[in-house]
């Protein structure tokens, strides 16, 4: 069993900007975001194109997209707006603590037969310990894999669209596969709908 986890806002912002959150819908599994990520994606101005796309996608997916509560996120929600703004100015990566908390929880409670695919853009995610049942995949590596699978015609074209919307993402092909209990390498693409015959 696979769960898709998105621990930082990067992949969702990138795909929302080019109206391609549908690429996440092809996963045949729950999609999990931390409460801090949800808060960051919905706090901006209503005119932000990525915010509108994300909110529409989030509502339309029903319980396929689940928000995972973290202690850090719960405390964050209790703070007054001015205090939150002050913290964000002093510690722009404050949301990283909810990722660390979630990573620790995954490593402790993930059942032996389950796996998680972590889709990320934050460089720090590579250095977090999620456990051996976890795949790590950068957004660019995800796009390249989708091209290989025949889901999209060109990863380069998607990357150009992202840049045209004013966002820069690294062409980082980082992918670390999970290992099963016996040490066999697992393949997250088995839980992804691809065109017939691919």
Tab-separated table of N, CA, C and O in Angstrom, residues 2 6 21 29 73 105 108 118 151 161 170-171 184:
chain	number	residue	atom	x	y	z
A	2	UNK	N	0.523	2.232	-0.814
A	2	UNK	CA	1.298	3.460	-0.947
A	2	UNK	C	0.473	4.660	-0.524
A	2	UNK	O	-0.721	4.723	-0.804
A	6	UNK	N	3.113	15.045	0.655
A	6	UNK	CA	3.712	16.270	0.131
A	6	UNK	C	4.038	17.151	1.334
A	6	UNK	O	3.168	17.815	1.893
A	21	UNK	N	-2.419	20.118	-11.360
A	21	UNK	CA	-2.594	19.302	-10.165
A	21	UNK	C	-3.248	17.961	-10.497
A	21	UNK	O	-3.179	17.015	-9.714
A	29	UNK	N	-4.002	6.284	-4.497
A	29	UNK	CA	-3.737	6.215	-3.061
A	29	UNK	C	-4.123	7.547	-2.415
A	29	UNK	O	-4.341	8.546	-3.110
A	73	UNK	N	1.817	22.515	13.889
A	73	UNK	CA	0.709	23.154	13.191
A	73	UNK	C	-0.422	23.541	14.116
A	73	UNK	O	-1.044	24.597	13.962
A	105	UNK	N	7.321	10.758	12.830
A	105	UNK	CA	6.135	9.925	13.046
A	105	UNK	C	6.074	8.798	12.011
A	105	UNK	O	5.775	7.652	12.332
A	108	UNK	N	8.431	6.011	12.770
A	108	UNK	CA	8.056	5.214	13.936
A	108	UNK	C	6.859	4.306	13.698
A	108	UNK	O	6.816	3.188	14.216
A	118	UNK	N	7.319	10.489	-0.963
A	118	UNK	CA	7.426	11.885	-0.550
A	118	UNK	C	7.824	12.705	-1.774
A	118	UNK	O	8.915	12.532	-2.319
A	151	UNK	N	2.789	9.758	-19.766
A	151	UNK	CA	1.677	10.515	-19.183
A	151	UNK	C	1.661	11.941	-19.709
A	151	UNK	O	0.598	12.517	-19.962
A	161	UNK	N	6.762	26.089	-18.815
A	161	UNK	CA	5.513	26.725	-18.387
A	161	UNK	C	5.638	27.276	-16.969
A	161	UNK	O	5.142	28.363	-16.679
A	170	UNK	N	14.502	23.710	-9.485
A	170	UNK	CA	15.742	23.070	-9.918
A	170	UNK	C	15.432	21.868	-10.792
A	170	UNK	O	14.437	21.167	-10.585
A	171	UNK	N	16.309	21.631	-11.766
A	171	UNK	CA	16.206	20.405	-12.567
A	171	UNK	C	16.934	19.296	-11.803
A	171	UNK	O	17.970	18.797	-12.218
A	184	UNK	N	14.211	-5.744	-1.297
A	184	UNK	CA	13.873	-5.547	-2.703
A	184	UNK	C	13.459	-4.099	-2.952
A	184	UNK	O	12.742	-3.499	-2.149
